[in-house]
Short mmCIF file of C-alpha atoms and ligand atoms in Angstrom, two decimals:
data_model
loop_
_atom_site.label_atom_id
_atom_site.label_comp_id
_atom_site.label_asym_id
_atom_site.label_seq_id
_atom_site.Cartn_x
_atom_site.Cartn_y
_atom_site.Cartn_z
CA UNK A 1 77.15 89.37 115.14
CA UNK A 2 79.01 87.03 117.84
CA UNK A 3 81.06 88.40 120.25
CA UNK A 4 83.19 86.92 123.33
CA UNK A 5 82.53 87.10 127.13
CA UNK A 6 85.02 86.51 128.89
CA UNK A 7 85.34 86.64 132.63
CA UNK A 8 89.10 87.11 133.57
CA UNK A 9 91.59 86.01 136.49
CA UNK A 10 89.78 82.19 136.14
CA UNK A 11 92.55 79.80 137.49
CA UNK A 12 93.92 78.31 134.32
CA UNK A 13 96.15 75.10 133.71
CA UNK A 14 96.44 71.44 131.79
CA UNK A 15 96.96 70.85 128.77
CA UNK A 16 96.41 72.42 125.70
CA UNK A 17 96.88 71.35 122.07
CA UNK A 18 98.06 73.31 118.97
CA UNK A 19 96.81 72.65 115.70
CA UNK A 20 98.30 72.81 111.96
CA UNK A 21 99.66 75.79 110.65
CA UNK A 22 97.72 78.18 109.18
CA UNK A 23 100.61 80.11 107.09
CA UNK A 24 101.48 76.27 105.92
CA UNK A 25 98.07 74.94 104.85
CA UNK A 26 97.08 77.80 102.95
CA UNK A 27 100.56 77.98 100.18
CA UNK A 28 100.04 74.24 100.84
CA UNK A 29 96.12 74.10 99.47
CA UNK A 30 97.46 76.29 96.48
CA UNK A 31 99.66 74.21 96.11
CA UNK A 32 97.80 71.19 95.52
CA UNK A 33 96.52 72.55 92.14
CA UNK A 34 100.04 71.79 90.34
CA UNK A 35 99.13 67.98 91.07
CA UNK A 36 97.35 66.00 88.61
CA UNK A 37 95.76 63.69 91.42
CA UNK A 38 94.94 63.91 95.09
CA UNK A 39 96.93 65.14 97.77
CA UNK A 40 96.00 63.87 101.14
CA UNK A 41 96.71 66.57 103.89
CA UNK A 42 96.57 66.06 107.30
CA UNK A 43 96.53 68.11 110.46
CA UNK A 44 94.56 70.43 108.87
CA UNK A 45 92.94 73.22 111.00
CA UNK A 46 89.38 74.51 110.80
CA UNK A 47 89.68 78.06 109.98
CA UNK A 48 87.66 80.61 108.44
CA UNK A 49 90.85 81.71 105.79
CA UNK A 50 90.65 77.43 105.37
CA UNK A 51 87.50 77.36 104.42
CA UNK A 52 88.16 80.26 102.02
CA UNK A 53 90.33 78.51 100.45
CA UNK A 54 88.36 75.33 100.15
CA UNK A 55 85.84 77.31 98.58
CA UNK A 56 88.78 78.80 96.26
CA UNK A 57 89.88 75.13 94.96
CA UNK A 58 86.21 74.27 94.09
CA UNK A 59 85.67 77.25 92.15
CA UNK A 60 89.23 76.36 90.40
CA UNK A 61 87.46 72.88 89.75
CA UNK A 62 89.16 70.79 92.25
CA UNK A 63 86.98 68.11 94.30
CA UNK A 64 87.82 68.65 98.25
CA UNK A 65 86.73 66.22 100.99
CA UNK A 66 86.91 66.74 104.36
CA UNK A 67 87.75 63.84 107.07
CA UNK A 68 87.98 65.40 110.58
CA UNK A 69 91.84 66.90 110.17
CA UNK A 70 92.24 65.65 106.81
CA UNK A 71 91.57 67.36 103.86
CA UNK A 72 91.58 65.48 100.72
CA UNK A 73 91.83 67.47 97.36
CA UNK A 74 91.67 66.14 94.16
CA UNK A 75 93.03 68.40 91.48
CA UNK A 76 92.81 66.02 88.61
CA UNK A 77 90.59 68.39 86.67
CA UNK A 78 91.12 72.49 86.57
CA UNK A 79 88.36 74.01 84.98
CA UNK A 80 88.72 78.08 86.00
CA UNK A 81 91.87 80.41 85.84
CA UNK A 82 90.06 83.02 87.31
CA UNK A 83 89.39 84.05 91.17
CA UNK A 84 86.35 86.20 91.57
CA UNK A 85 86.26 89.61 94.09
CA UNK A 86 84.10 87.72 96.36
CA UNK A 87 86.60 85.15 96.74
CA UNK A 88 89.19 87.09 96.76
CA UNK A 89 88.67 90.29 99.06
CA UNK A 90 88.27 87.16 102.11
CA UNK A 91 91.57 86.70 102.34
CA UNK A 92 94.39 88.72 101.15
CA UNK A 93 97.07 85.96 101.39
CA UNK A 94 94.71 83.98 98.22
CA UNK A 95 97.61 86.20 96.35
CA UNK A 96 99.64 83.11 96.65
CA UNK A 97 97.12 81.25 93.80
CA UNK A 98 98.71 83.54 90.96
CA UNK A 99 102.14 81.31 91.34
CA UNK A 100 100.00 77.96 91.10
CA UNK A 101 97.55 78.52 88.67
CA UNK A 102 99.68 80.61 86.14
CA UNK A 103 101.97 77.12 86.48
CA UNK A 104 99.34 74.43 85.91
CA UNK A 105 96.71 76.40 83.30
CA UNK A 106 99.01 78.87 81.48
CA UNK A 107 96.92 81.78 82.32
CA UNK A 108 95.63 83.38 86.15
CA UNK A 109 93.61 86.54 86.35
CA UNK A 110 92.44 86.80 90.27
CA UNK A 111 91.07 90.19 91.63
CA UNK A 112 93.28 92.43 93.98
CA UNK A 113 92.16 92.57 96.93
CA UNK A 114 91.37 96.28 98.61
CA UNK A 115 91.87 97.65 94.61
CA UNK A 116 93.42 100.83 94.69
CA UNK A 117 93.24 101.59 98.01
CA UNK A 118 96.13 98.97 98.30
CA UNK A 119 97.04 99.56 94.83
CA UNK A 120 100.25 96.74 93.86
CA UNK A 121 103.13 97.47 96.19
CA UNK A 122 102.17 94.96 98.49
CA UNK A 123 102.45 92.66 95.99
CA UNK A 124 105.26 94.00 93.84
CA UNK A 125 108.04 91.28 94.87
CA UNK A 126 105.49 88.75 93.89
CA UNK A 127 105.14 90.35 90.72
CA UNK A 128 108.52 91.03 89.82
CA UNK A 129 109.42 87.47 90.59
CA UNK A 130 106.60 86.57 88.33
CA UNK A 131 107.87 88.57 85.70
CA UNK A 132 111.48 87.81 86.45
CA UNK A 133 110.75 84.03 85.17
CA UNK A 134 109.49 85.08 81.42
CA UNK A 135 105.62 85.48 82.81
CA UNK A 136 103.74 88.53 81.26
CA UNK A 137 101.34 90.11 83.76
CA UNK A 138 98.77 92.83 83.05
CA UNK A 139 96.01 94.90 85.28
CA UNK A 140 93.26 96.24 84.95
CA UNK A 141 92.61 98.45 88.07
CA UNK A 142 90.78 95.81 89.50
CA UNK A 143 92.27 92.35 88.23
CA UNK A 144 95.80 91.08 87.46
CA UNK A 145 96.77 89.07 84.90
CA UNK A 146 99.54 86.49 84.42
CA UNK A 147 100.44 84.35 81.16
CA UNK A 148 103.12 82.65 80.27
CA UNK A 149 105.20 84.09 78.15
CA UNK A 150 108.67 82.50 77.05
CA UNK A 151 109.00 81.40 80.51
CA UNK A 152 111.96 79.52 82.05
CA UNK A 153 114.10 79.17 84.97
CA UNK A 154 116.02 81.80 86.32
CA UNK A 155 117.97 84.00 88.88
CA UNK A 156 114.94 85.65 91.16
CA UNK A 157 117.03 88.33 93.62
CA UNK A 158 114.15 89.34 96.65
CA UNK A 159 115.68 92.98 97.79
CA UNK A 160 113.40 91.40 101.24
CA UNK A 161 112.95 87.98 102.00
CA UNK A 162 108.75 87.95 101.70
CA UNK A 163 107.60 84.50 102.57
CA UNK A 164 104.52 85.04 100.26
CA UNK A 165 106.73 86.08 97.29
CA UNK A 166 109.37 83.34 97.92
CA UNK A 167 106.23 80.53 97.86
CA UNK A 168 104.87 82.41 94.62
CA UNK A 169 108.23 82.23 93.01
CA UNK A 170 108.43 78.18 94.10
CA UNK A 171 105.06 77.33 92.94
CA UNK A 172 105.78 79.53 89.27
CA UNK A 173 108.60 77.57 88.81
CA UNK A 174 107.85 74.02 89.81
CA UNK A 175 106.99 73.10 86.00
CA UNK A 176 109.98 75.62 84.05
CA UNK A 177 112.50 74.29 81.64
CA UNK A 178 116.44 74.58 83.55
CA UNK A 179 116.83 75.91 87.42
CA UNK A 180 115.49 78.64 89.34
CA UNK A 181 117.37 80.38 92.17
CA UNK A 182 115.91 82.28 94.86
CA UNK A 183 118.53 84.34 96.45
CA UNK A 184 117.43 85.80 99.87
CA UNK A 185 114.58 83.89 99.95
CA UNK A 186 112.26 83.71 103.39
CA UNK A 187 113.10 80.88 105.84
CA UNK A 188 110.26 80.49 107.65
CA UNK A 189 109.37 76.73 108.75
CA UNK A 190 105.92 77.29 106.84
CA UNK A 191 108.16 77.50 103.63
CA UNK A 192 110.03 74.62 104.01
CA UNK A 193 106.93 72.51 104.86
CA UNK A 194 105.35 73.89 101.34
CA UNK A 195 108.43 72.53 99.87
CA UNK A 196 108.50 68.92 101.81
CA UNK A 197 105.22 68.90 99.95
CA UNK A 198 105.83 69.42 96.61
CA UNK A 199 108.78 67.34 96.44
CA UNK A 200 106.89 64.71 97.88
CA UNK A 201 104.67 64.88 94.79
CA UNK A 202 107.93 64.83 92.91
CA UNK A 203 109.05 67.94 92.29
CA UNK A 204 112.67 69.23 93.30
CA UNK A 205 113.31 71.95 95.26
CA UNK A 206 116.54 72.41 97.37
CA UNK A 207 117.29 74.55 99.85
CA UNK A 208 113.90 75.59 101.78
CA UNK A 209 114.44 77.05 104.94
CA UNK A 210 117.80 78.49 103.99
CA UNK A 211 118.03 81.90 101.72
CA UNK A 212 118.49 80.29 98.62
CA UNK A 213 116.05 77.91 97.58
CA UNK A 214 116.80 76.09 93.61
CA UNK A 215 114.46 74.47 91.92
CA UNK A 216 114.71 72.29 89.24
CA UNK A 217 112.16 72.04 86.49
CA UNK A 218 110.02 68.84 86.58
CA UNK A 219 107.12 67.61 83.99
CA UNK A 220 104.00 67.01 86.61
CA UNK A 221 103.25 66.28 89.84
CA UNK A 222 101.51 63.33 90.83
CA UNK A 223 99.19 62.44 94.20
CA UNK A 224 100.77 62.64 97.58
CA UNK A 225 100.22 62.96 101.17
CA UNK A 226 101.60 65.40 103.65
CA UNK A 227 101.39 66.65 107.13
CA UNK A 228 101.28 69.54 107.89
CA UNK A 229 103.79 71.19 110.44
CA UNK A 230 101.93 72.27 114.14
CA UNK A 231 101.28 76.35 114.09
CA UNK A 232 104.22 77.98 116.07
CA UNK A 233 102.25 81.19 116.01
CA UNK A 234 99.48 79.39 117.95
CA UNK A 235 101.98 77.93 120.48
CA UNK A 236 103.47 81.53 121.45
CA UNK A 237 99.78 82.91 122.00
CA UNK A 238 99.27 79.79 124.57
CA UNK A 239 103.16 81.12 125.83
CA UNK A 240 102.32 84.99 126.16
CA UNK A 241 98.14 83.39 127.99
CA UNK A 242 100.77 81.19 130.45
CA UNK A 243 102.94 84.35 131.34
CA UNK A 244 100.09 87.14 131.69
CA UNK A 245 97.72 84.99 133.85
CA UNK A 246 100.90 83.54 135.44
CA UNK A 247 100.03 80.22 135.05
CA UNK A 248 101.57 76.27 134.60
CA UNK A 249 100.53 75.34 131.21
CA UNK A 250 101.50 72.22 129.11
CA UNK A 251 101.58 72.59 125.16
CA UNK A 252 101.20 69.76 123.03
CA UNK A 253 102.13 69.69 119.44
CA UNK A 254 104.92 72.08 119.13
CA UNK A 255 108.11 71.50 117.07
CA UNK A 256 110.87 73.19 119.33
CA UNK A 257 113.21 73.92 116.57
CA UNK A 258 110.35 76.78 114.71
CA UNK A 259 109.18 77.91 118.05
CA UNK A 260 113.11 78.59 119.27
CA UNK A 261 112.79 82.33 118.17
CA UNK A 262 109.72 83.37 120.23
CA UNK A 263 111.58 81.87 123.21
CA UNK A 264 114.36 84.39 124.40
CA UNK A 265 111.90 86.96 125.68
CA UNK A 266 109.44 84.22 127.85
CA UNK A 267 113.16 83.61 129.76
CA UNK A 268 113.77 87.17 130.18
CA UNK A 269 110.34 87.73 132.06
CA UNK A 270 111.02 84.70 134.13
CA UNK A 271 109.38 81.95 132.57
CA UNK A 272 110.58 78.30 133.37
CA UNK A 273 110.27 76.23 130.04
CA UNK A 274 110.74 73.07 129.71
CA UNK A 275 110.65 70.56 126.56
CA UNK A 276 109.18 67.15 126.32
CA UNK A 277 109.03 65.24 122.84
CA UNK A 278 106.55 67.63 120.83
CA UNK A 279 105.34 69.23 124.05
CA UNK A 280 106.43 73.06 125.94
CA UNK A 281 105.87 72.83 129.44
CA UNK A 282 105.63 76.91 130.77
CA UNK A 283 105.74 77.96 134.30
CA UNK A 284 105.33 82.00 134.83
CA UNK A 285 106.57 83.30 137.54
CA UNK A 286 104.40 85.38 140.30
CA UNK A 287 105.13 88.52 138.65
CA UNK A 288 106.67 88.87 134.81
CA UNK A 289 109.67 90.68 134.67
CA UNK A 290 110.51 93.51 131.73
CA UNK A 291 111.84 92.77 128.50
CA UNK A 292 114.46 95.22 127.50
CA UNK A 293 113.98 94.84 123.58
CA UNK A 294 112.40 92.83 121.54
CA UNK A 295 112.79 93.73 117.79
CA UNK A 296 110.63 91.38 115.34
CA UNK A 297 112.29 89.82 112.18
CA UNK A 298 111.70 87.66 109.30
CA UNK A 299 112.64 84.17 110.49
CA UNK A 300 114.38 83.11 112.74
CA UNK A 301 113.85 86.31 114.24
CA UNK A 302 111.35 86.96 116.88
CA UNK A 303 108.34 86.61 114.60
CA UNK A 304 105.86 89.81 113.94
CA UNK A 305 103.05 87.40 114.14
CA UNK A 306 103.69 87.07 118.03
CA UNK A 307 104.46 90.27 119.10
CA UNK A 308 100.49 91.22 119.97
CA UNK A 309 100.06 88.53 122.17
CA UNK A 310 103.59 89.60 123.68
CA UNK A 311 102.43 92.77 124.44
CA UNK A 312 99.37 91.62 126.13
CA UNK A 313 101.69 89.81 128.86
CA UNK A 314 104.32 92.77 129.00
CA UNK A 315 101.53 94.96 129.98
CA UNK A 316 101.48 93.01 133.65
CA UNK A 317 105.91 92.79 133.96
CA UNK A 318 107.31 94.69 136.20
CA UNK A 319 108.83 98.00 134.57
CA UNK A 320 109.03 98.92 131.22
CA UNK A 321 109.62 96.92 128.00
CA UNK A 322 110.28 98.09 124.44
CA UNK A 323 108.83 96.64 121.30
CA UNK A 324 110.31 97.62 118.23
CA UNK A 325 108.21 96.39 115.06
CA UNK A 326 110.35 95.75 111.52
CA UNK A 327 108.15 93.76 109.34
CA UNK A 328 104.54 95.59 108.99
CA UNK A 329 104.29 99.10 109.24
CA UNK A 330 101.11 100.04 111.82
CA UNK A 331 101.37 96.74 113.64
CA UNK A 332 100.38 98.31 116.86
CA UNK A 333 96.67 99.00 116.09
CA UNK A 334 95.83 96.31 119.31
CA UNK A 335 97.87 98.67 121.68
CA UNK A 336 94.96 100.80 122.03
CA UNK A 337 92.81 98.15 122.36
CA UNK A 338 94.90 96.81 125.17
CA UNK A 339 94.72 100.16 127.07
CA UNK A 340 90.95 99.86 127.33
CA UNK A 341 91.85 97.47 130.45
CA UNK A 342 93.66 99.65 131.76
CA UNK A 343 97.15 98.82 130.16
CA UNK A 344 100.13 101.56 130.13
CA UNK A 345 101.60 101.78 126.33
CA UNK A 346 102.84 104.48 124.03
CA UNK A 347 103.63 104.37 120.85
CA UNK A 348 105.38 106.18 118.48
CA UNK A 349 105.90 105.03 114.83
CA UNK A 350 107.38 101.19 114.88
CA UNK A 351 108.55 101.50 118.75
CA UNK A 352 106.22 100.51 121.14
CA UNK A 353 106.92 101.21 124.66
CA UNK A 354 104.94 99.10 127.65
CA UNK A 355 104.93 100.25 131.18
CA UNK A 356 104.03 97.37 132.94
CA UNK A 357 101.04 98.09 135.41
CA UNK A 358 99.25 96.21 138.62
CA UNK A 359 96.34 95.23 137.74
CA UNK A 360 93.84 95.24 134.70
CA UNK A 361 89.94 95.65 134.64
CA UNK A 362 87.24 94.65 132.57
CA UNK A 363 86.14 96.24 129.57
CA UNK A 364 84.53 96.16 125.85
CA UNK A 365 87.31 95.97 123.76
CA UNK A 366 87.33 94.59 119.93
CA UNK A 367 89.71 92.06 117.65
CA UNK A 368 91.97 94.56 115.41
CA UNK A 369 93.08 92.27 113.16
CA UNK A 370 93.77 88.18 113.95
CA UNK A 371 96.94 88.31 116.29
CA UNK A 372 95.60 91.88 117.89
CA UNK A 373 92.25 90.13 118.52
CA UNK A 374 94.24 87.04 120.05
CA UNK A 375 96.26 89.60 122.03
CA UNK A 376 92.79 91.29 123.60
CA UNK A 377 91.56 88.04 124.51
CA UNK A 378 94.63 86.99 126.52
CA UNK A 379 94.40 90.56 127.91
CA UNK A 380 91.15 89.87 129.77
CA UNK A 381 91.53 86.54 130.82
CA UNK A 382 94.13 88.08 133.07
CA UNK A 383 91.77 91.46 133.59
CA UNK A 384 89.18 91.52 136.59
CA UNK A 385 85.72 90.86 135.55
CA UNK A 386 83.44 90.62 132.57
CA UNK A 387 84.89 91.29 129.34
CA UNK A 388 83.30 91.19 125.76
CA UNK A 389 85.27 90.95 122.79
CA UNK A 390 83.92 91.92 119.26
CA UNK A 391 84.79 91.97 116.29
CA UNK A 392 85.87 88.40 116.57
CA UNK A 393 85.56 87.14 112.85
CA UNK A 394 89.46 88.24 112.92
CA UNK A 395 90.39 85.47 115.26
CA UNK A 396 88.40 82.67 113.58
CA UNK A 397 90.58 83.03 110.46
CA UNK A 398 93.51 81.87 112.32
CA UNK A 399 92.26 80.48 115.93
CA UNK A 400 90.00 76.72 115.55
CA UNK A 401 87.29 77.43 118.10
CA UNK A 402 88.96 79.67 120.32
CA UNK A 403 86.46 80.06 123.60
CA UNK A 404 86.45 75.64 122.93
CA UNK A 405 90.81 75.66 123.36
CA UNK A 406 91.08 78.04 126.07
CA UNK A 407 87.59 76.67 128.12
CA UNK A 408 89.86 73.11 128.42
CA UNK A 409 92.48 74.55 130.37
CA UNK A 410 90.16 76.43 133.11
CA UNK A 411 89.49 79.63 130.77
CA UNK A 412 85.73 81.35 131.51
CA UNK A 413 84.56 82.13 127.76
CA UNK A 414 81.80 82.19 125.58
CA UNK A 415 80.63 82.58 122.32
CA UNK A 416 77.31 85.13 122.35
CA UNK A 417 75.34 85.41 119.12
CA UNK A 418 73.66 88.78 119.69
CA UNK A 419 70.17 88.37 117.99
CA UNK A 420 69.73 91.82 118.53
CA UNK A 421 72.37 93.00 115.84
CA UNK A 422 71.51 90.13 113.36
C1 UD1 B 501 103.24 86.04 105.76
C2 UD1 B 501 102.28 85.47 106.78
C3 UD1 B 501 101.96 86.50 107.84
C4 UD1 B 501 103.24 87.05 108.46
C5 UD1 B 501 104.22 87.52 107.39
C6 UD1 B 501 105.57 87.92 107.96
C7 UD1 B 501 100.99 83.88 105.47
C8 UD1 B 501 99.67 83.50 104.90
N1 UD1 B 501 101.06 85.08 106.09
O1 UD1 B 501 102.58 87.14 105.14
O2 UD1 B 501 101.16 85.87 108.85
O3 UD1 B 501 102.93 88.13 109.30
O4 UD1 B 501 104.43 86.47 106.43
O5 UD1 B 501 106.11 86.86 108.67
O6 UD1 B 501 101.94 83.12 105.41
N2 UD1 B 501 105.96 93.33 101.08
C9 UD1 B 501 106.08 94.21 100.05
N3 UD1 B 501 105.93 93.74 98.78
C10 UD1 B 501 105.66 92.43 98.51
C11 UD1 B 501 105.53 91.54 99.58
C12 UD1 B 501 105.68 92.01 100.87
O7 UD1 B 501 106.31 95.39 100.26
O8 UD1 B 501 105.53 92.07 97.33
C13 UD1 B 501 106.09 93.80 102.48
C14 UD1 B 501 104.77 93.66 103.24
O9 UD1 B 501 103.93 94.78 103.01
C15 UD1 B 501 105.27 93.55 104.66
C16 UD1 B 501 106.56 92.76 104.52
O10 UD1 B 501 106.97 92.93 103.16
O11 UD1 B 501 105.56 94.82 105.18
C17 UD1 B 501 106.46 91.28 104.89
O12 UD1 B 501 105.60 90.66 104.03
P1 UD1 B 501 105.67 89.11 103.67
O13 UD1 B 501 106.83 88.43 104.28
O14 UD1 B 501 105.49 89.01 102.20
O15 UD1 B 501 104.36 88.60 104.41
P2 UD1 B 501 103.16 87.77 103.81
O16 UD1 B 501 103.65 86.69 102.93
O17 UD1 B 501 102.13 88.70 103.29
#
């Protein structure tokens, strides 16, 4: 079992540098198994939910090779059409191989992850988009099913514009006879970039990054190389560590145009920003001021992915700031985690309300879920004294070495292994 120690209020500054996207190289890996040949993809970051995945494409047959940020995956022969439980319950987002390997083998049976607990609505725009193109799915309480059935292009209508169920619908209809439409697709950057690379393998799809993507039916897909788009979500964590421990901190590898959404509320508490070519320059002010409302939204609204780490700095502003939460019901499971360091928030249902206080101590506190556990470790960097962070397995799937990022710009952290708990 590893935890984090962390001793807070360490002067913190420089320069810091964000890696790929996660929510981009994951639809992107699926993605590689429509291509009869190799993709080369760069700017790859090493995550635990990356490694899943790796482990994924093997199983699927696929030979993967690793060059420091490059990942090289050669898809020429698919052997499986199955994904086991053990692969599967890892990662929930693996959901997105149904689209890919339904399109390239005919046939995809990959356990659901959480079973019945979870039971399909989570997945049910996937599904019906699935179904909507001529594919005939089946379950079995534990797996699901897809074949092709007299598929072809069509009209897919998303009632809400899922960015998982708008990349299963592209990769499911990458290979079908006539046109596909996605009406209200998602817009998110990470969409667009799965796009750039599946057109760059020679498929055609329109429209990616707008609300209604069209795709036009090709034969194959042939070898190509991509790079992968820097992780905005990363770049607002390194925003919300700047404005908490009010700090100067230069961020390299941003792309200004995905990260304009998380901006609004960094000017509201005072923040100075200022852009360089692929760089975010943040200054926080001596003390944060409120934020009246922030409301997340699919893209390009203030992202739901970001609002943790938000919270973390709001919990030092001066007054009282609402959060209101659209996208994921119970997205406020860090709040309480937040309070253990002394932190002033109530919440009821998807408001969030944080009363900004003085001053935050040390504490034991534990990693939620990935962006929660991101928010708690922001939290006591700014808190006074020793803090240690469990449950830290969440942050790895989305954070490269975490305690190795933040130690470069001044941060105190380590990684313990406790033998003890082994
Ligand atoms: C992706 C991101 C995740 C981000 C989220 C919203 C990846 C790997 N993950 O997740 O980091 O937080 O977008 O920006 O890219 N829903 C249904 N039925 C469905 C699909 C979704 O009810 O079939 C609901 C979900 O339960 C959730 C909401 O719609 O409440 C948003 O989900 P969606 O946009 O699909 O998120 P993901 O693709 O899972």
């Amino acid at each position: 079992m590893e935890y984090l120690e962390i001793n807070g209020k360490a002067k913190l500054g420089g320069e810091i540098e964000v890696h790929g996207a996660k929510n981009s190289v994951l639809p992107i890996l699926a993605g590689a198994v429509l291509i009869r040949g190799t993709s080369v993809i760069h700017n790859c970051p090493d995550l635990s939910d990356v490694r899943v995945t790796l482990e994924i494409l093997k199983h699927l047959g696929a030979k993967v090779e690793k060059e420091r940020r490059t990942l090289i995956v050669d898809a020429s022969n698919i052997t499986e059409n199955s994904i086991p439980e053990v692969m599967m319950k890892e990662m929930r987002s693996s959901i997105i191989f149904l689209g890919a390997l339904v399109s390239r083998t005919g046939k995809a049976c990959l356990f659901l992850p959480g079973g019945c607990d979870i039971g399909l609505r989570p997945i049910d725009l996937h599904l019906k988009a699935l179904e909507r193109l001529g594919y005939k799915l089946s379950f079995d309480g534990r797996n699901i099913c897809c074949e092709k059935g007299k598929v072809k292009g069509s009209r897919i209508v998303l009632p809400f514009e899922s960015v998982g169920a708008t990349e299963n619908a592209i990769l499911s209809s990458v290979f079908l006879d006539g046109t596909t439409t996605i009406i209200n697709a998602a817009r998110e950057p990470e969409i667009e970039d799965l796009a750039n690379f599946l057109n760059s393998a020679g498929a055609d799809i329109k429209g990616a990054s707008t609300s209604v993507i069209v795709i036009n039916g090709t034969n194959s897909l042939s070898s190509t190389e991509h790079t992968v788009i820097p992780d905005r979500i990363e770049a607002s964590t390194y925003m919300s560590l700047a404005a908490i421990t009010k700090s100067e901190l230069y961020i390299k590898n941003v792309n200004h145009i995905h990260l304009a959404p998380v901006v609004p509320p960094f000017y509201e508490m005072g923040c100075a920003l200022f852009a360089y070519e692929n760089a975010l320059k943040i200054k926080a002010p001596k003390k944060l001021r409120r934020v009246k409302l922030i409301q997340t939204r699919a893209y390009p609204g203030f992202p739901t992915d970001s609002q943790a780490m938000l919270m973390a700095a709001l919990t030092v502003a001066n007054g009282s700031s609402l959060i209101e939460e659209n996208i994921f019901e119970n997205r406020f499971r860090h709040a309480s985690e937040l309070m253990k360091f002394g932190a002033d928030i109530s919440v009821q249902s998807k408001i969030a309300v944080v009363h900004g206080v003085n001053s935050l101590h040390s504490t034991k506190a534990e990693c939620t879920d990935l962006r929660g556990g991101a928010a708690v470790v922001i939290e006591a960097l700014a808190a006074e004294g020793k803090s240690h962070i469990t449950n830290i397995h969440h942050i790895d799937r989305g954070y490269e070495k975490i305690e190795k990022s933040l130690s470069s710009i001044g941060a105190e952290i380590k990684r313990i292994k406790n033998e003890e708990e082994c």
